[in-house]
PDB file of C-alpha atoms in Angstrom:
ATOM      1  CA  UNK A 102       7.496   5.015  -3.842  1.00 45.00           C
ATOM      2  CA  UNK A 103       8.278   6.446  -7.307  1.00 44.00           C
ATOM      3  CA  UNK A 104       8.939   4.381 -10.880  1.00 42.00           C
ATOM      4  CA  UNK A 105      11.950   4.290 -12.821  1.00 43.00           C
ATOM      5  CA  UNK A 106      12.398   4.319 -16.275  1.00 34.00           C
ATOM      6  CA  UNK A 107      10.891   1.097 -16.593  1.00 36.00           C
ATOM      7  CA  UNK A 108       7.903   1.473 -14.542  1.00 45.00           C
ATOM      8  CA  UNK A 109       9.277  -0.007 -11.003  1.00 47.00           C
ATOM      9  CA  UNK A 110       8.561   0.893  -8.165  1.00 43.00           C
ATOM     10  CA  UNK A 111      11.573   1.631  -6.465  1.00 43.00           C
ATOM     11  CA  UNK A 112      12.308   2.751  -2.419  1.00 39.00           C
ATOM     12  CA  UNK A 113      13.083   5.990  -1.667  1.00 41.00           C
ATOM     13  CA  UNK A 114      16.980   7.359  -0.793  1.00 38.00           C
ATOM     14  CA  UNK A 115      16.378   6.705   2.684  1.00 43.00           C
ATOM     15  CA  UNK A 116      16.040   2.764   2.137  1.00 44.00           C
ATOM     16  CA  UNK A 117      18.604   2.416  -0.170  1.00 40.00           C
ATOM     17  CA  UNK A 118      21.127   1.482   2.592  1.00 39.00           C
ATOM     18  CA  UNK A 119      18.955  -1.514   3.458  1.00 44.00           C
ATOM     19  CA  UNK A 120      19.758  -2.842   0.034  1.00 38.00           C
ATOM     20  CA  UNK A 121      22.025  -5.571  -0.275  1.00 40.00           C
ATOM     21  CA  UNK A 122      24.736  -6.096  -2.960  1.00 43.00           C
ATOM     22  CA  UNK A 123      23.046  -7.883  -5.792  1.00 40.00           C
ATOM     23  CA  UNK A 124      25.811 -10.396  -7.765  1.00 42.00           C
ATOM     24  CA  UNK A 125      26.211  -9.281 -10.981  1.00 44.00           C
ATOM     25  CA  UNK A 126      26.273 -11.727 -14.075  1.00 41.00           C
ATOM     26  CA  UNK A 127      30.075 -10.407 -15.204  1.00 42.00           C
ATOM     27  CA  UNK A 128      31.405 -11.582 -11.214  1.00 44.00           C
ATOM     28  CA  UNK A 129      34.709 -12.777 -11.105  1.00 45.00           C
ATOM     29  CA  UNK A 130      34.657 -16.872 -11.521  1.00 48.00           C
ATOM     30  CA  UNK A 131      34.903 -18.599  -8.283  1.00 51.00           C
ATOM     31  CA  UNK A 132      36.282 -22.037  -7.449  1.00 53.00           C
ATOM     32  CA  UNK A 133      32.876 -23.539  -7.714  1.00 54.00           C
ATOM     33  CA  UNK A 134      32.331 -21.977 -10.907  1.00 56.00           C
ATOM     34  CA  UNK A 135      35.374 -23.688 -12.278  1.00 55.00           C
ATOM     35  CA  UNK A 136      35.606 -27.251 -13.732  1.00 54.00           C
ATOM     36  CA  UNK A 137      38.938 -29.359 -12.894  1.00 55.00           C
ATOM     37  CA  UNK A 138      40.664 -27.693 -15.249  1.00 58.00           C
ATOM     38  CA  UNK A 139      40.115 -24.471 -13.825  1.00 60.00           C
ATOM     39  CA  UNK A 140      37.585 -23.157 -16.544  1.00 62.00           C
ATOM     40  CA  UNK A 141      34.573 -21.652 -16.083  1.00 65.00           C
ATOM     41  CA  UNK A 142      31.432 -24.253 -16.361  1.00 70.00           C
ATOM     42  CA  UNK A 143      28.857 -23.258 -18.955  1.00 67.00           C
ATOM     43  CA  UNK A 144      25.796 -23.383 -16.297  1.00 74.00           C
ATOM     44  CA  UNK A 145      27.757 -20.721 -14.123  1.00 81.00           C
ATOM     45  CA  UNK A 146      27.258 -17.473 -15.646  1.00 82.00           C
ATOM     46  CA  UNK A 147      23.229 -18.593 -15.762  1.00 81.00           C
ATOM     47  CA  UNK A 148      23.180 -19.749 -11.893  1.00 84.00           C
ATOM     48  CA  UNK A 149      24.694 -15.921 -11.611  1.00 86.00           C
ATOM     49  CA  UNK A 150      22.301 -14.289 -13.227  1.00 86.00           C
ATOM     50  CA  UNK A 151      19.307 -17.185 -11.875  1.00 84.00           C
ATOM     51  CA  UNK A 152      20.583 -15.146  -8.483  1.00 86.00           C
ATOM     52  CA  UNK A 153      20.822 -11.994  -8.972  1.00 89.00           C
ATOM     53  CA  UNK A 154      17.184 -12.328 -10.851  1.00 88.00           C
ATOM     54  CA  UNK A 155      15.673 -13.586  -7.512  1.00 87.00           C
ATOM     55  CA  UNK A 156      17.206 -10.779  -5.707  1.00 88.00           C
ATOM     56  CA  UNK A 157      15.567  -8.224  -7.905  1.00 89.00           C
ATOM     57  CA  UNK A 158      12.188  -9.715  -7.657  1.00 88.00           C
ATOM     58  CA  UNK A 159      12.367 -10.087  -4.002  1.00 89.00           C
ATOM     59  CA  UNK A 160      13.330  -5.971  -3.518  1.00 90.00           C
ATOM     60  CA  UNK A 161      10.735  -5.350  -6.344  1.00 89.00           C
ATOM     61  CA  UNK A 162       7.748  -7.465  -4.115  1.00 89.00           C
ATOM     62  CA  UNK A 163       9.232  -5.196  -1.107  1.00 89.00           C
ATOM     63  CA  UNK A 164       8.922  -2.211  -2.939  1.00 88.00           C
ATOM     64  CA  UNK A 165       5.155  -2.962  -3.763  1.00 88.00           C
ATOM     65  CA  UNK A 166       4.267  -4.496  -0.365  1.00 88.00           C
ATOM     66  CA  UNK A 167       5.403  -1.342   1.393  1.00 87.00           C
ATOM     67  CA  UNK A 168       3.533   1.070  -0.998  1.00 88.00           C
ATOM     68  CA  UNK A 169       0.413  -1.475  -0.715  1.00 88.00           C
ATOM     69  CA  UNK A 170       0.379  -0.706   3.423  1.00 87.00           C
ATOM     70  CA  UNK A 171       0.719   2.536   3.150  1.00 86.00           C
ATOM     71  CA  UNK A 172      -1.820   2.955   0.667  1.00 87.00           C
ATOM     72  CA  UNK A 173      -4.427   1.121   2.730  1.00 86.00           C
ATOM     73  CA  UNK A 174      -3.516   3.274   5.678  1.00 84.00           C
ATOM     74  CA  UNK A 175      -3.798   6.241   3.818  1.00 85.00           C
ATOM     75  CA  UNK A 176      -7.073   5.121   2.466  1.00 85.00           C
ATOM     76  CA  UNK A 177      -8.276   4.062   5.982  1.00 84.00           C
ATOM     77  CA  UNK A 178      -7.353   7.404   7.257  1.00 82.00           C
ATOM     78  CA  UNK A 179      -8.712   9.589   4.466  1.00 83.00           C
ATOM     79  CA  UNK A 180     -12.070   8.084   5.135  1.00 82.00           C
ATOM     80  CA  UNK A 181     -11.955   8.315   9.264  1.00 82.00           C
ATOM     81  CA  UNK A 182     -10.549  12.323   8.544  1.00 81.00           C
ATOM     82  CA  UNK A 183     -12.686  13.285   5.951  1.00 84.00           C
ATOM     83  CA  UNK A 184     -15.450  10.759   5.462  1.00 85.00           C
ATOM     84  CA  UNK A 185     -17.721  13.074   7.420  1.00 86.00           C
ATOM     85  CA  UNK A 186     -17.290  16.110   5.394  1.00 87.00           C
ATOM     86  CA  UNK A 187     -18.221  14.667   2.259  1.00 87.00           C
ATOM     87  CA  UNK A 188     -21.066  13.592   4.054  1.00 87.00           C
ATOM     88  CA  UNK A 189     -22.198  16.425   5.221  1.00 88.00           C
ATOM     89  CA  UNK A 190     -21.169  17.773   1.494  1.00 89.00           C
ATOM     90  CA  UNK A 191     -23.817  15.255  -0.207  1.00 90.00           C
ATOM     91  CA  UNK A 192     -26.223  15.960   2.617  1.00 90.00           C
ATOM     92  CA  UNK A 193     -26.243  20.090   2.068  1.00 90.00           C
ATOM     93  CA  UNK A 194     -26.354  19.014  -1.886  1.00 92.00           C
ATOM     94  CA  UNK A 195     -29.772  17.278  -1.303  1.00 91.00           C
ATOM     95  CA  UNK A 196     -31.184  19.899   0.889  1.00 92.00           C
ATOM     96  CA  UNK A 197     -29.965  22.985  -1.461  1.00 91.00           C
ATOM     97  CA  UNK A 198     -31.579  20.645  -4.714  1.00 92.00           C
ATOM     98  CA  UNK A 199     -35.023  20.237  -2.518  1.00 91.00           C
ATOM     99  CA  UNK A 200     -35.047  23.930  -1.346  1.00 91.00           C
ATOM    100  CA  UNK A 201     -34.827  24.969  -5.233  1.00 91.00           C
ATOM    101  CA  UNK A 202     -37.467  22.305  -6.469  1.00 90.00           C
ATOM    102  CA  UNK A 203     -39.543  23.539  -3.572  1.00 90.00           C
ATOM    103  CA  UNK A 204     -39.013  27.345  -4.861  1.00 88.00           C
ATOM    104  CA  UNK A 205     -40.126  26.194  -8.536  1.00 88.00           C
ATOM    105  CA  UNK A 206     -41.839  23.052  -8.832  1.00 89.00           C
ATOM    106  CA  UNK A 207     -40.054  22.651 -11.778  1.00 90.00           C
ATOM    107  CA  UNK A 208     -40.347  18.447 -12.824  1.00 91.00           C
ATOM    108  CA  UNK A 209     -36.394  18.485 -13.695  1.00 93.00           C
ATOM    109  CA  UNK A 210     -35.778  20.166 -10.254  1.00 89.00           C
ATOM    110  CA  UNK A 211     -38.127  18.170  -8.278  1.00 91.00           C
ATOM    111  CA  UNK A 212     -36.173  14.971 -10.383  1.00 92.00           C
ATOM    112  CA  UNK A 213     -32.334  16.565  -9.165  1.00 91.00           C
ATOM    113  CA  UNK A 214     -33.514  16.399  -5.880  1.00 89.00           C
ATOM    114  CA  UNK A 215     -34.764  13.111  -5.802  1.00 91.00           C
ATOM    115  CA  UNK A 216     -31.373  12.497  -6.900  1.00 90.00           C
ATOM    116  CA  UNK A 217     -29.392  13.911  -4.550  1.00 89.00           C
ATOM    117  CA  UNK A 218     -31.155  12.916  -2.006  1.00 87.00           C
ATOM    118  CA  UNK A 219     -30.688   9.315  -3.214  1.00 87.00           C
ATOM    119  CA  UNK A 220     -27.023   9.977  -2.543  1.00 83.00           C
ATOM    120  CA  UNK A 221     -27.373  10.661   1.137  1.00 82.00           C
ATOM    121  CA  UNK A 222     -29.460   7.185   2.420  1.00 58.00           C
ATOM    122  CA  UNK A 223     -27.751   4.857   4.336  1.00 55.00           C
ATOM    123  CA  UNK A 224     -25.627   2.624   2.694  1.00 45.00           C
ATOM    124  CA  UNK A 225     -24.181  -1.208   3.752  1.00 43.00           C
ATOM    125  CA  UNK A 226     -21.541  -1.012   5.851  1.00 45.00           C
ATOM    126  CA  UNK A 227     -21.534   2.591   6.253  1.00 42.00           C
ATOM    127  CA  UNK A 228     -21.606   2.734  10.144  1.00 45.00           C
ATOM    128  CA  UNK A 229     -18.245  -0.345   9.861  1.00 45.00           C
ATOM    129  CA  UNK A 230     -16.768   2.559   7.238  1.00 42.00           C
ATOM    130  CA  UNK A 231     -17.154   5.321   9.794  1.00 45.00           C
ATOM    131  CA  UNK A 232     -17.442   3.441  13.000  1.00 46.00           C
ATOM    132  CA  UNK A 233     -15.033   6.317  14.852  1.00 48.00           C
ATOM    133  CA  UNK A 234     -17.100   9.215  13.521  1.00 47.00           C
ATOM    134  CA  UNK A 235     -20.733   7.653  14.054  1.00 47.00           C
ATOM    135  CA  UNK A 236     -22.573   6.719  16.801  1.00 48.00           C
ATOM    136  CA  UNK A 237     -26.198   6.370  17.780  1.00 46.00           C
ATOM    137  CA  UNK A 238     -26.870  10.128  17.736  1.00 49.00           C
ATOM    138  CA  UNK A 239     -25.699  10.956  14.717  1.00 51.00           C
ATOM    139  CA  UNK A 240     -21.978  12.231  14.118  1.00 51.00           C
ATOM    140  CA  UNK A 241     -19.728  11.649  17.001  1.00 53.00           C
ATOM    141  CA  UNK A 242     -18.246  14.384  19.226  1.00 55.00           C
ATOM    142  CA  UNK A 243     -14.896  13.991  17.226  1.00 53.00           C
ATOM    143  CA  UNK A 244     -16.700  14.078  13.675  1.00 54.00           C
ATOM    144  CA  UNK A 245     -18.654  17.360  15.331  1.00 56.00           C
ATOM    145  CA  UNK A 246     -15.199  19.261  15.887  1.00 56.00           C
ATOM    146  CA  UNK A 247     -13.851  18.820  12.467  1.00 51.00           C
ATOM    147  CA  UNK A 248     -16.813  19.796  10.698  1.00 53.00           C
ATOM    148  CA  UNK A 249     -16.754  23.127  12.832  1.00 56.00           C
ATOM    149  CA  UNK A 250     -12.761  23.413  12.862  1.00 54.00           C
ATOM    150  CA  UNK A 251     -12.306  22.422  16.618  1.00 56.00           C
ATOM    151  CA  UNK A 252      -9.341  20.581  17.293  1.00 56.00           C
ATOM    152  CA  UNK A 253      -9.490  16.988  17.204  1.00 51.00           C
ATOM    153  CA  UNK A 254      -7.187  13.762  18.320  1.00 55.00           C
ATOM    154  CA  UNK A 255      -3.990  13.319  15.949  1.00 52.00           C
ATOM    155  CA  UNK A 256      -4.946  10.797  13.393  1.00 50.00           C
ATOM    156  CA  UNK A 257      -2.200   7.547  13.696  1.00 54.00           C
ATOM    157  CA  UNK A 258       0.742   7.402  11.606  1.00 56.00           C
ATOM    158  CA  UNK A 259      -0.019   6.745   8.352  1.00 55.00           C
ATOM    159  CA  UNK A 260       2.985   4.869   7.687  1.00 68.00           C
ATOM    160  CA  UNK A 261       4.937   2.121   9.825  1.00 78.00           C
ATOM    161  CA  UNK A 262       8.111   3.313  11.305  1.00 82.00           C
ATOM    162  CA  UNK A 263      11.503   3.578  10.033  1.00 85.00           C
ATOM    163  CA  UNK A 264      11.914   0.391  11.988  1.00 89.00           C
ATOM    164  CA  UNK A 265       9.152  -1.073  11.513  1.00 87.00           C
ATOM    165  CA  UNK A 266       9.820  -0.913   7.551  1.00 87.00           C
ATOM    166  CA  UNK A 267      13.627  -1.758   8.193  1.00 89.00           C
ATOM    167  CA  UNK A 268      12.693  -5.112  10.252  1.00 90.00           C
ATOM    168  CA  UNK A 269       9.888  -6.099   7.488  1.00 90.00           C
ATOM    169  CA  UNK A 270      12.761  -5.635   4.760  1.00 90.00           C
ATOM    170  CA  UNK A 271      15.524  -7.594   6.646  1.00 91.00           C
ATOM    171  CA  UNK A 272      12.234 -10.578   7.291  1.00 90.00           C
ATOM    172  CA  UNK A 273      11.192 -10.236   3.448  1.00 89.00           C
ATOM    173  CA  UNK A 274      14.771 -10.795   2.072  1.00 89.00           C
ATOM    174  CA  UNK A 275      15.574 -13.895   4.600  1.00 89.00           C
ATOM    175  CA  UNK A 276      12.224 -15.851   4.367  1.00 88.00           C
ATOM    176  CA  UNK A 277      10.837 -15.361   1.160  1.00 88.00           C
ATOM    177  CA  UNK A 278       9.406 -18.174  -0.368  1.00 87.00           C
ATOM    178  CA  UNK A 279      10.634 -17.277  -3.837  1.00 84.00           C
ATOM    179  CA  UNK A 280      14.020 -18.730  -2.384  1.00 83.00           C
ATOM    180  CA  UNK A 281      12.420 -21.900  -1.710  1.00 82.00           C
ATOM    181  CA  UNK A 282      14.059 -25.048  -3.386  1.00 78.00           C
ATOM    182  CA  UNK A 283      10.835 -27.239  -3.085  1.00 80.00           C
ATOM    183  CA  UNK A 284       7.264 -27.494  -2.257  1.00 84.00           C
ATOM    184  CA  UNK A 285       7.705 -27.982   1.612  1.00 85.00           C
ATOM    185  CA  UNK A 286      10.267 -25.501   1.898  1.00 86.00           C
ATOM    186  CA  UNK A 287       7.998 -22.529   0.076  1.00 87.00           C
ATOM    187  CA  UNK A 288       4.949 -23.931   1.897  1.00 88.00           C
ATOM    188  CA  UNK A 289       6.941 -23.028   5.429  1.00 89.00           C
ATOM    189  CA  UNK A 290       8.124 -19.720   3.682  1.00 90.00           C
ATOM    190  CA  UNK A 291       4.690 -18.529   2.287  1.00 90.00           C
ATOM    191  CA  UNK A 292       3.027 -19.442   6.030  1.00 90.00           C
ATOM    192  CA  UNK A 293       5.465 -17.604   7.685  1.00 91.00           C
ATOM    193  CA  UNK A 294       5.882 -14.316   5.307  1.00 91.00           C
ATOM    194  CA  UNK A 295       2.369 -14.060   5.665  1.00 90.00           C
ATOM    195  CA  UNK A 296       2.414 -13.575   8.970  1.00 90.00           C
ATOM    196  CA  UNK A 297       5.206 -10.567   8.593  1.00 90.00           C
ATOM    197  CA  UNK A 298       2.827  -9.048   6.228  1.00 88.00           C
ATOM    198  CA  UNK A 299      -0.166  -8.881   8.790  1.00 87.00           C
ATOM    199  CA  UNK A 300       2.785  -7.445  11.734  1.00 87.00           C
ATOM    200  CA  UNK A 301       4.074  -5.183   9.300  1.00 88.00           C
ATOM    201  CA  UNK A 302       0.659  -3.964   8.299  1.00 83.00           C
ATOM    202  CA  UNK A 303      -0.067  -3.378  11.671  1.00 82.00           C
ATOM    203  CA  UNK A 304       3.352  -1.673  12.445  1.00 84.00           C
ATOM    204  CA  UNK A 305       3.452  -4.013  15.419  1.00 87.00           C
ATOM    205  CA  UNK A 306       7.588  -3.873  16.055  1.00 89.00           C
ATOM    206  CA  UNK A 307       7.353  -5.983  18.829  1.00 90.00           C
ATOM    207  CA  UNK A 308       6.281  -8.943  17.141  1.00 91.00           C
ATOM    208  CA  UNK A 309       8.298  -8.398  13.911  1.00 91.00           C
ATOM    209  CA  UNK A 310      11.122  -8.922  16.146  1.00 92.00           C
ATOM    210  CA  UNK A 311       9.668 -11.971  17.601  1.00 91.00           C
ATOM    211  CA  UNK A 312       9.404 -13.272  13.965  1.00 91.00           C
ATOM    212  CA  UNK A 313      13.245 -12.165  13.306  1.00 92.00           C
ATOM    213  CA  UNK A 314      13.781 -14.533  15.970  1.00 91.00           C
ATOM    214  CA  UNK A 315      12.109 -16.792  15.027  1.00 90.00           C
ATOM    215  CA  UNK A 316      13.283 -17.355  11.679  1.00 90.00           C
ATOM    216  CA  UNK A 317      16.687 -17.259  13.142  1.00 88.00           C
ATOM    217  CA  UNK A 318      16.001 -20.334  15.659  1.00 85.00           C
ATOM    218  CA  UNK A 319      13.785 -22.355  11.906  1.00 75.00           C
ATOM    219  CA  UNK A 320      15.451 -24.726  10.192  1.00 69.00           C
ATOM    220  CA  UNK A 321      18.287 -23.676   8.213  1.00 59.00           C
ATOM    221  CA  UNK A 322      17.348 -23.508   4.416  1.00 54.00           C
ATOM    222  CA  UNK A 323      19.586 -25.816   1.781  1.00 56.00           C
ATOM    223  CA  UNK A 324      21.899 -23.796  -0.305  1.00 53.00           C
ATOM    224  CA  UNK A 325      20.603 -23.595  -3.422  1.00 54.00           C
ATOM    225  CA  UNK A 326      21.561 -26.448  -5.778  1.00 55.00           C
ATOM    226  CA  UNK A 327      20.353 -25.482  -9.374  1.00 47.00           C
ATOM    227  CA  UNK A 328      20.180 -27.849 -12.217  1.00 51.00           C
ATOM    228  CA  UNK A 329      20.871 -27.767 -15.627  1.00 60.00           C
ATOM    229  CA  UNK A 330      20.285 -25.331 -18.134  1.00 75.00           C
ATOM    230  CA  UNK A 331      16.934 -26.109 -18.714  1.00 76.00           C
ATOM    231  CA  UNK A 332      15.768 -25.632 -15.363  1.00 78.00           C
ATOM    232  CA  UNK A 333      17.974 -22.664 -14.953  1.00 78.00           C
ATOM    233  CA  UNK A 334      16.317 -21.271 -17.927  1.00 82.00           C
ATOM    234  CA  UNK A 335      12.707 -22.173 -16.948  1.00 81.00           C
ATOM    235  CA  UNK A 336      13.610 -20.290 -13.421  1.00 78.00           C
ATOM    236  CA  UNK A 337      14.409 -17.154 -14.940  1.00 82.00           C
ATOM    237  CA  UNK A 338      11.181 -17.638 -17.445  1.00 84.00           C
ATOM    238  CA  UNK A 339       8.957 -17.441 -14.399  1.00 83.00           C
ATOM    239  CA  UNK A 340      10.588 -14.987 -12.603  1.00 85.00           C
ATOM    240  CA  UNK A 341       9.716 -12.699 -15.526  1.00 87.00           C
ATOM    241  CA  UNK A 342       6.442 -13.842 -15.402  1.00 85.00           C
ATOM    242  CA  UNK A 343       5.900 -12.888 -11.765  1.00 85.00           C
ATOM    243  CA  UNK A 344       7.706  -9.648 -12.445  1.00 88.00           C
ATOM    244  CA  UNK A 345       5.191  -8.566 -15.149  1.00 89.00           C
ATOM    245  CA  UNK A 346       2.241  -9.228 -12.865  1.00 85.00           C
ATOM    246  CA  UNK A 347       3.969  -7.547 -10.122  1.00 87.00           C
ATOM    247  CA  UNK A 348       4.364  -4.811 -12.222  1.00 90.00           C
ATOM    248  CA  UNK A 349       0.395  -4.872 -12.581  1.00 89.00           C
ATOM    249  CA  UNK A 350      -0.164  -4.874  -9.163  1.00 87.00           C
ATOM    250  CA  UNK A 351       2.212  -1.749  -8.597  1.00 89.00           C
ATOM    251  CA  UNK A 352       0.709   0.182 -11.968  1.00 90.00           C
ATOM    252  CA  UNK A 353      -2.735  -0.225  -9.996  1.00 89.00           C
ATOM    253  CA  UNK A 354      -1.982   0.930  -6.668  1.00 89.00           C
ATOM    254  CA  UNK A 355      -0.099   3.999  -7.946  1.00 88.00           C
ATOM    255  CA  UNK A 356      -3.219   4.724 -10.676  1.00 88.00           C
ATOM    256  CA  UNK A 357      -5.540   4.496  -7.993  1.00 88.00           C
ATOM    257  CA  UNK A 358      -7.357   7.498  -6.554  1.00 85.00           C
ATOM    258  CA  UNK A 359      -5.854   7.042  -3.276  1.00 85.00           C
ATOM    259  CA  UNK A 360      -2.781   6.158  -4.457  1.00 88.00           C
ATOM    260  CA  UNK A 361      -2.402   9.111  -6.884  1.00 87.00           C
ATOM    261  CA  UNK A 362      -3.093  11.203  -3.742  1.00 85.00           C
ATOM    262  CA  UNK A 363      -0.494   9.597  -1.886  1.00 84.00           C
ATOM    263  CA  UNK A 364       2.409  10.159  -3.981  1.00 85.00           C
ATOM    264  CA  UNK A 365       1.332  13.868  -4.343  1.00 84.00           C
ATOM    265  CA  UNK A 366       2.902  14.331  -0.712  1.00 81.00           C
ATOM    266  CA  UNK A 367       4.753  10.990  -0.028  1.00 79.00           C
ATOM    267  CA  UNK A 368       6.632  12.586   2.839  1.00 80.00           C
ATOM    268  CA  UNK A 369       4.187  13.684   4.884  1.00 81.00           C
ATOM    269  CA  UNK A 370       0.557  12.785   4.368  1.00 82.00           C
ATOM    270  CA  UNK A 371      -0.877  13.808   7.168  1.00 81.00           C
ATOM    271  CA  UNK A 372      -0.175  17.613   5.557  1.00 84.00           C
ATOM    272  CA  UNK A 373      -1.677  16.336   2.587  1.00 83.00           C
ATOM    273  CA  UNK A 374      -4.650  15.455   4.465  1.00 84.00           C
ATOM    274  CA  UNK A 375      -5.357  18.571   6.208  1.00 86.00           C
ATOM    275  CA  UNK A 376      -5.368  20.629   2.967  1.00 87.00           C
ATOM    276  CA  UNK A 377      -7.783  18.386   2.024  1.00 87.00           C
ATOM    277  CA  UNK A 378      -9.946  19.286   4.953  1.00 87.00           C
ATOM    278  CA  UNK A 379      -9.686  22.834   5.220  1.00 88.00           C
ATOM    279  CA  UNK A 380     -10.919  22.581   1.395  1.00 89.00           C
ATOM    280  CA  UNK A 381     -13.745  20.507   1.779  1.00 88.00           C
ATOM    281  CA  UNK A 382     -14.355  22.878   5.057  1.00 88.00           C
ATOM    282  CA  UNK A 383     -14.287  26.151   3.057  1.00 91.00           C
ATOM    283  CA  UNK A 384     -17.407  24.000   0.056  1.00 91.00           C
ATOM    284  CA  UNK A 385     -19.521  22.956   3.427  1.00 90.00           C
ATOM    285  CA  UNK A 386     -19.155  26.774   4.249  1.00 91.00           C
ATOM    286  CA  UNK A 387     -20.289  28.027   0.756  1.00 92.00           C
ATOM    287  CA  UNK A 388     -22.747  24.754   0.594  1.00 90.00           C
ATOM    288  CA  UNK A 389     -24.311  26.288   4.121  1.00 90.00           C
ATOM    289  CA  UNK A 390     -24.373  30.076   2.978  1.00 90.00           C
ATOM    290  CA  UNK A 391     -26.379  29.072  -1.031  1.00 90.00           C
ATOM    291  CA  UNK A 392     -29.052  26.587   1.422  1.00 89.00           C
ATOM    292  CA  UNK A 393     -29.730  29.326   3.741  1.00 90.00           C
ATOM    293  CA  UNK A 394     -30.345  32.338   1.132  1.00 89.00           C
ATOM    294  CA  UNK A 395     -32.379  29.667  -0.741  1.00 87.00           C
ATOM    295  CA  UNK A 396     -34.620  29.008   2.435  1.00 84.00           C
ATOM    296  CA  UNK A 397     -34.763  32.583   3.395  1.00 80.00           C
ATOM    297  CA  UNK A 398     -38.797  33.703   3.573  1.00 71.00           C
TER     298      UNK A 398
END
């Protein structure tokens, strides 16, 4: 995902054909734009742009949504990939700091290593965090190979499939409950699009097309009767609102450390990744080389 000039996230060229047409304000009047005497009614041009306002916001929560899974994923496999190494960095960190304070008996050394070491004790939730890498010996088998460059299982995708992402798109833009018309209608919506979230999440396609069906066999939603201005007016007035908290939500995923990292290789992460590795492979080398001339009688 990248931002245009206002700060949007926007899709990249290869979902732009998934986009529909958005109506433009300046359409040509209709017949059911027109009063009896074939002018155009003054509520029109607002239901128009009422419209074509929902259709932004709906592509906009799209655009967010799909750059909020595949930062999670990213995150998820940046820790199973390389949680071990930084381990084992901290580790070799404590035991260089407790070889030196050894050497000198220096107070501020003997205080580094206490810190260090600090670093390295078992934290809540660590084993949950690392549960493929860990087990009750220590590092797992898997964990064992990266950390001496053997080769290991290919990670998962980081991202769900073209599909996958094409199917969530076509389910966002049908069901969302920003198209509701009343309470029960969104409350059906929000149920339902929550549910596409967790299968998109999950890149399950199978039961994104069970939802697609799904939806298709629901209830049929009531066009969309609009009032007067006032209420046409207060609709656009919170679909601003939700845009500038959107617009929160996407500033903070893309400022984030993972998500920063990301968008350095949004095309293929899993490269991204193992330059990471062979980096933090090449400090546990140098980490190992300083503890054992350190430790040398």
């Amino acid at each position: 995902m990248t931002q245009d000039a206002f700060g949007e996230p926007t899709t990249r060229n290869d979902d732009e054909q998934d986009v529909p047409d958005v109506p433009d304000a300046t359409t040509e009047t209709t017949n059911e734009d027109a009063d009896a005497t074939g002018a155009e009614r003054p509520e029109a041009r607002l239901e128009r742009a009422v419209r074509a306002a929902e259709q932004a916001l709906i592509e906009f929560e799209i655009a967010v949504e799909t750059f909020r899974v595949e930062v999670e994923n990213f995150s998820r496999l940046h820790h199973q990939r390389l949680g071990p190494m930084y381990a084992r960095l901290d580790e070799l960190d404590a035991m260089i700091a407790e070889a030196r304070a050894a050497r000198s008996g220096d107070p501020e050394d003997l205080r580094k290593a206490r810190e260090a070491r600090a670093l390295v004790q078992p934290m809540p939730g660590v084993e949950e965090l690392f549960h493929d890498w860990l087990d009750s010996d220590g590092l797992s088998a898997e964990a064992a190979a990266m950390l001496t460059d053997q080769p290991v299982q290919p990670p998962k995708r980081v991202r769900p499939t073209d599909e996958v992402r094409k199917l969530y798109r076509d389910l966002a833009r049908k069901a969302h409950p920003d198209l509701a018309q009343d309470d029960t209608e969104r409350e059906r919506r929000e149920e339902f699009i929550t549910r596409v979230n967790g299968a998109y999440g999950r890149g399950d396609e199978a039961l994104l097309r069970e939802l697609a069906e799904e939806w298709a066999a629901g209830p049929v939603p009531e066009a969309p009767r609009l009032g007067e201005n006032e209420e046409l007016y207060a609709r656009l007035d919170w679909l601003a609102k939700r845009k500038e908290l959107l617009t929160i939500v996407a500033q903070d995923l893309e400022q984030s450390a993972i998500g920063a990292m990301l968008q350095m290789a949004p095309d293929d992460p899993d490269r991204l990744l193992e330059e990471i590795a062979e980096q933090l492979l090449a400090e546990v080398s140098g980490r190992e080389s300083e503890l054992a001339r350190l430790v040398r009688p």
